[in-house]
CSV table of C-alpha atoms and ligand atoms in Angstrom, one decimal:
chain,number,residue,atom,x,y,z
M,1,UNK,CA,22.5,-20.6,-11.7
M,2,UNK,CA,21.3,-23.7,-13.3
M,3,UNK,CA,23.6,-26.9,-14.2
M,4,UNK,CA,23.5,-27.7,-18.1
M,5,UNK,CA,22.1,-31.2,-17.0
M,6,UNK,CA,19.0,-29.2,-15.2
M,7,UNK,CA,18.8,-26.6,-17.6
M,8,UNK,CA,18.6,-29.1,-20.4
M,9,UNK,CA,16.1,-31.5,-18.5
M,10,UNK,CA,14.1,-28.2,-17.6
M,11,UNK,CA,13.9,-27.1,-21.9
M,12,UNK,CA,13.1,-30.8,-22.5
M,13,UNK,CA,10.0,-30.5,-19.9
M,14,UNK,CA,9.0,-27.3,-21.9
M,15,UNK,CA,8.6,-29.3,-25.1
M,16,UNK,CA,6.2,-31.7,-23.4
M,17,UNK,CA,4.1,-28.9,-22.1
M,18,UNK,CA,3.8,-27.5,-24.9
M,19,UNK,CA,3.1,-30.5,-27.1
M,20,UNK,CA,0.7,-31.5,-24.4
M,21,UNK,CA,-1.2,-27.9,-24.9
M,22,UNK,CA,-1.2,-28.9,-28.2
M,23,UNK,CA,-2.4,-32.1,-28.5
M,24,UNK,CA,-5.3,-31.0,-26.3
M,25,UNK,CA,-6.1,-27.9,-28.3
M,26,UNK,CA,-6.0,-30.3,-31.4
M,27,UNK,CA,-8.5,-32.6,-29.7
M,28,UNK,CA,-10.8,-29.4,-28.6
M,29,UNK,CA,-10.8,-28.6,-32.2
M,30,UNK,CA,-12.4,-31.9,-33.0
M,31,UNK,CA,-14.9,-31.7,-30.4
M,32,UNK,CA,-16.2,-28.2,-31.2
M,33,UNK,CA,-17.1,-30.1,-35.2
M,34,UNK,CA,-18.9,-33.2,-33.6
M,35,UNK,CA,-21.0,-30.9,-31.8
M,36,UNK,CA,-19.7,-31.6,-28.2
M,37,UNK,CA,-19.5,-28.2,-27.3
M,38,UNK,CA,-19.3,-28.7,-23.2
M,39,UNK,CA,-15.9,-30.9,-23.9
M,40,UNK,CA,-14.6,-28.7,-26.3
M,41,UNK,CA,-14.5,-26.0,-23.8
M,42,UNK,CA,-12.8,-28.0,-20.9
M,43,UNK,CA,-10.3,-29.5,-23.6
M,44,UNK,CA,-9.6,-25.9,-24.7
M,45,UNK,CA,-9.6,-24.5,-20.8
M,46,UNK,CA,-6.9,-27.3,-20.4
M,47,UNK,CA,-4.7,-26.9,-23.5
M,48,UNK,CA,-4.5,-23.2,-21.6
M,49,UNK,CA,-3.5,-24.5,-18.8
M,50,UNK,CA,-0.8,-26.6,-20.6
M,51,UNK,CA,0.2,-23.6,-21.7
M,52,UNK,CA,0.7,-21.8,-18.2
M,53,UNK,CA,2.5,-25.2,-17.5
M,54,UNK,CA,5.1,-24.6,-20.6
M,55,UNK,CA,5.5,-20.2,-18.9
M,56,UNK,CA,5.9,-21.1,-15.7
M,57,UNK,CA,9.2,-23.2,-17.0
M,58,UNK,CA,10.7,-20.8,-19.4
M,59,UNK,CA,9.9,-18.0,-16.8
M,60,UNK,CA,11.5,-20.0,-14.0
M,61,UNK,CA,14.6,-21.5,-16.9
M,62,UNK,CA,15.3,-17.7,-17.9
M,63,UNK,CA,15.2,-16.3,-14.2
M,64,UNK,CA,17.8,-18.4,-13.1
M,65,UNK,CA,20.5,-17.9,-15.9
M,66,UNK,CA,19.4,-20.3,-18.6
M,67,UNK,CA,17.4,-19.7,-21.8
M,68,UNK,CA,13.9,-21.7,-21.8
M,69,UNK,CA,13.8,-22.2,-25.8
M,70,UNK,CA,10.5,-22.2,-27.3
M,71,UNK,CA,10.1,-26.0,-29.3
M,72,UNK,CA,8.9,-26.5,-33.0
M,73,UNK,CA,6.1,-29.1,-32.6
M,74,UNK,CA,4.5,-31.9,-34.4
M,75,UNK,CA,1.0,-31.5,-35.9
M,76,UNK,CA,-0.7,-33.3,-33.3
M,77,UNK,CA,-4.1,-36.1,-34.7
M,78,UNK,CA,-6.4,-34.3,-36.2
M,79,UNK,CA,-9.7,-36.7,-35.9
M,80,UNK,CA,-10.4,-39.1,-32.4
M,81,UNK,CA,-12.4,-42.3,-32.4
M,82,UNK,CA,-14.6,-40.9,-29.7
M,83,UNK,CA,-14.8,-39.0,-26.5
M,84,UNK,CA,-14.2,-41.9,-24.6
M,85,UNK,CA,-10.6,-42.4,-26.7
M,86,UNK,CA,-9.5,-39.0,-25.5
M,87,UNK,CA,-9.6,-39.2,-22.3
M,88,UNK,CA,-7.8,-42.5,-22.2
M,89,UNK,CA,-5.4,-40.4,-24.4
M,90,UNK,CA,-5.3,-38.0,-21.8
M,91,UNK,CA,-5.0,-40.2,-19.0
M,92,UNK,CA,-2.3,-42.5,-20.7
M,93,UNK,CA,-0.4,-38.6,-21.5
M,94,UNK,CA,-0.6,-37.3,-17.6
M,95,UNK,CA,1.1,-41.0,-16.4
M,96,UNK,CA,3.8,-40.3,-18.7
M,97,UNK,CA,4.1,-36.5,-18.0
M,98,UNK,CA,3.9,-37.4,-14.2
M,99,UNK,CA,6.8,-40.2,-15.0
M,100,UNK,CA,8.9,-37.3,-16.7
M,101,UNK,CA,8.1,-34.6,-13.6
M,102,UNK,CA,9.6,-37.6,-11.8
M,103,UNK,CA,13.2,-38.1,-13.7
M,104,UNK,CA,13.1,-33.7,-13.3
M,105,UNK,CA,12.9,-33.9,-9.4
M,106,UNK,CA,15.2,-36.9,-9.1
M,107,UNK,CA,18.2,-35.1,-11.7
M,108,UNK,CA,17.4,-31.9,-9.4
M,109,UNK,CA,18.3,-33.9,-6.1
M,110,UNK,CA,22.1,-35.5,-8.2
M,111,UNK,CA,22.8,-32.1,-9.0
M,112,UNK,CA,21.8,-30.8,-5.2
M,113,UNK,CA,19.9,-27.9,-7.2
M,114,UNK,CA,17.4,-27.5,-4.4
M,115,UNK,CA,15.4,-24.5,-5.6
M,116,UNK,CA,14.4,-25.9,-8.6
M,117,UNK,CA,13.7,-29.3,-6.9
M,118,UNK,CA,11.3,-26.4,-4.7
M,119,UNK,CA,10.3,-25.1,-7.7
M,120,UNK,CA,8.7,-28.6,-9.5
M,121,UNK,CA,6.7,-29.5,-6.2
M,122,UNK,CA,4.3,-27.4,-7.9
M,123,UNK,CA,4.4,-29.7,-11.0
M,124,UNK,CA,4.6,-33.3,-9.0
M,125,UNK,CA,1.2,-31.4,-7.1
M,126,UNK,CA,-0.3,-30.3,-9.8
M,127,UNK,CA,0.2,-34.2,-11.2
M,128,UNK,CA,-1.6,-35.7,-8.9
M,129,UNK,CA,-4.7,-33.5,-9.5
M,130,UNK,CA,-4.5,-34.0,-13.2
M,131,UNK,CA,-4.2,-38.1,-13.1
M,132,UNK,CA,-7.4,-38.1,-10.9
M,133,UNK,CA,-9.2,-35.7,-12.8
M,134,UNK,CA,-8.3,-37.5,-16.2
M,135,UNK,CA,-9.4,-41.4,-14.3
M,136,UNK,CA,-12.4,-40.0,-12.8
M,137,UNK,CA,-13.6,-39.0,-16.6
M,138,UNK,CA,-12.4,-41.9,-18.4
M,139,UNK,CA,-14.6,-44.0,-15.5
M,140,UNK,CA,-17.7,-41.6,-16.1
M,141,UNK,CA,-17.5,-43.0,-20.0
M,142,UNK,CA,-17.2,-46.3,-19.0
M,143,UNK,CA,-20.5,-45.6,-17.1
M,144,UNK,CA,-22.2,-44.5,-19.6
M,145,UNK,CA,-21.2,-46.7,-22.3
M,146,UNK,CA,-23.0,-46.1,-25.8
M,147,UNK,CA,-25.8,-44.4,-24.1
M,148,UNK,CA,-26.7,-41.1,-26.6
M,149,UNK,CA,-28.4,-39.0,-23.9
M,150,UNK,CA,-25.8,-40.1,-20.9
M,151,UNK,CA,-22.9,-38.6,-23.5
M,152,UNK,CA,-25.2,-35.4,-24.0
M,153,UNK,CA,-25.3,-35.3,-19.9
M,154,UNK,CA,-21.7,-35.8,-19.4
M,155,UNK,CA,-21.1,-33.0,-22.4
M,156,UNK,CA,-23.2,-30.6,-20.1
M,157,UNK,CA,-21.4,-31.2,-17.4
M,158,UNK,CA,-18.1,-30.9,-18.6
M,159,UNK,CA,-19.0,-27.6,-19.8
M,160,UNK,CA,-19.6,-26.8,-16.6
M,161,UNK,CA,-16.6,-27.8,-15.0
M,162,UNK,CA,-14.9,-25.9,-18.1
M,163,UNK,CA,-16.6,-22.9,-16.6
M,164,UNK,CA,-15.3,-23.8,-12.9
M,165,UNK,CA,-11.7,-24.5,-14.1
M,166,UNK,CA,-11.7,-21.1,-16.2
M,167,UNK,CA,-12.6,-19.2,-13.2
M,168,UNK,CA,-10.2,-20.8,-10.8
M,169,UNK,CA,-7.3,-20.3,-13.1
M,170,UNK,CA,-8.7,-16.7,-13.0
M,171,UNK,CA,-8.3,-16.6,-9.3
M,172,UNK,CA,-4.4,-18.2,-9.5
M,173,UNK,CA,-3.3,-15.7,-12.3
M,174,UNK,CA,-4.5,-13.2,-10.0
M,175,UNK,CA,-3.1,-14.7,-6.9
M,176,UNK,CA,0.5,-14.7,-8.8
M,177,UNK,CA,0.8,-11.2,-9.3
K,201,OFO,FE1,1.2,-30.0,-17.6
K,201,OFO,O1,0.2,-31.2,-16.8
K,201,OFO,FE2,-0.8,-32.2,-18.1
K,201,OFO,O2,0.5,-32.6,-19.2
């Protein structure tokens, strides 16, 4: 059974999931209308996976006696500067989500709730990869700068790493069942 100080840190964790999946969806959506359609794919693979972030904590919330509540959310931006502006978005978003998957595993250790302290070593993993993936983009568009054909390069490749991504999450839903 979960404390009210865990449950409520848990529901709070589901809102930033979920306005994460958003906010990346919202920036996919641009993406697709400028044409960038290899980062339009990864940023709409991700908002998925933001998504799958946001289950995995109502799933885990309502197995162990609480109710994970599904959040209203803010419209998220609707228009980016650049490519180059969202992944520093992104970036600057994962430090903060990693800071809150923090606070969640330190209140889990005061409260001595040691499965769900098990339960978020997923999340403080699954942190790490995100941070490195989101700095070793950002660096790639400091690379290439205002270059026009290294941007139609890099779109390319993100698409393929869109593709990758998409089948590896393939093989973990199927893993988990
Ligand atoms: Fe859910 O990891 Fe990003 O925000």
């Amino acid at each position: 059974m979960l404390s009210t100080k865990v449950s409520e840190a848990l529901n709070t964790q589901i809102i930033l999931e979920a306005s994460s999946s958003q906010y990346y969806l919202a920036m996919a959506s641009w993406a697709e209308t400028q044409g960038l359609n290899g980062v339009s794919s990864f940023l709409y693979t991700h908002a998925d996976e933001e998504r799958m972030h946001m289950l995995k904590l109502i799933k885990f919330v309502n197995e162990r006696g609480g109710h994970g509540v599904v959040p209203a959310l803010k419209q998220p931006p609707t228009t980016f500067k650049s490519v180059k502006a969202i992944f520093e978005e992104i970036l600057k978003h994962e430090i903060k989500v990693t800071l809150e998957i923090n606070n969640l595993v330190d209140i889990t250790l005061k409260e001595k709730d040691y499965t769900t302290h098990n339960f978020l070593q997923w999340y403080v993993s699954e942190q790490i990869e995100e941070e490195a993936l989101a700095r070793q983009i950002v660096d790639k568009l400091k690379l290439i700068g205002d270059d026009k054909s290294g941007l139609y390069f890099f779109d390319r490749d993100m698409g393929t790493m869109a593709e990758d991504e998409a089948g590896e999450s393939k093989k973990e839903k199927k893993g988990s069942k």
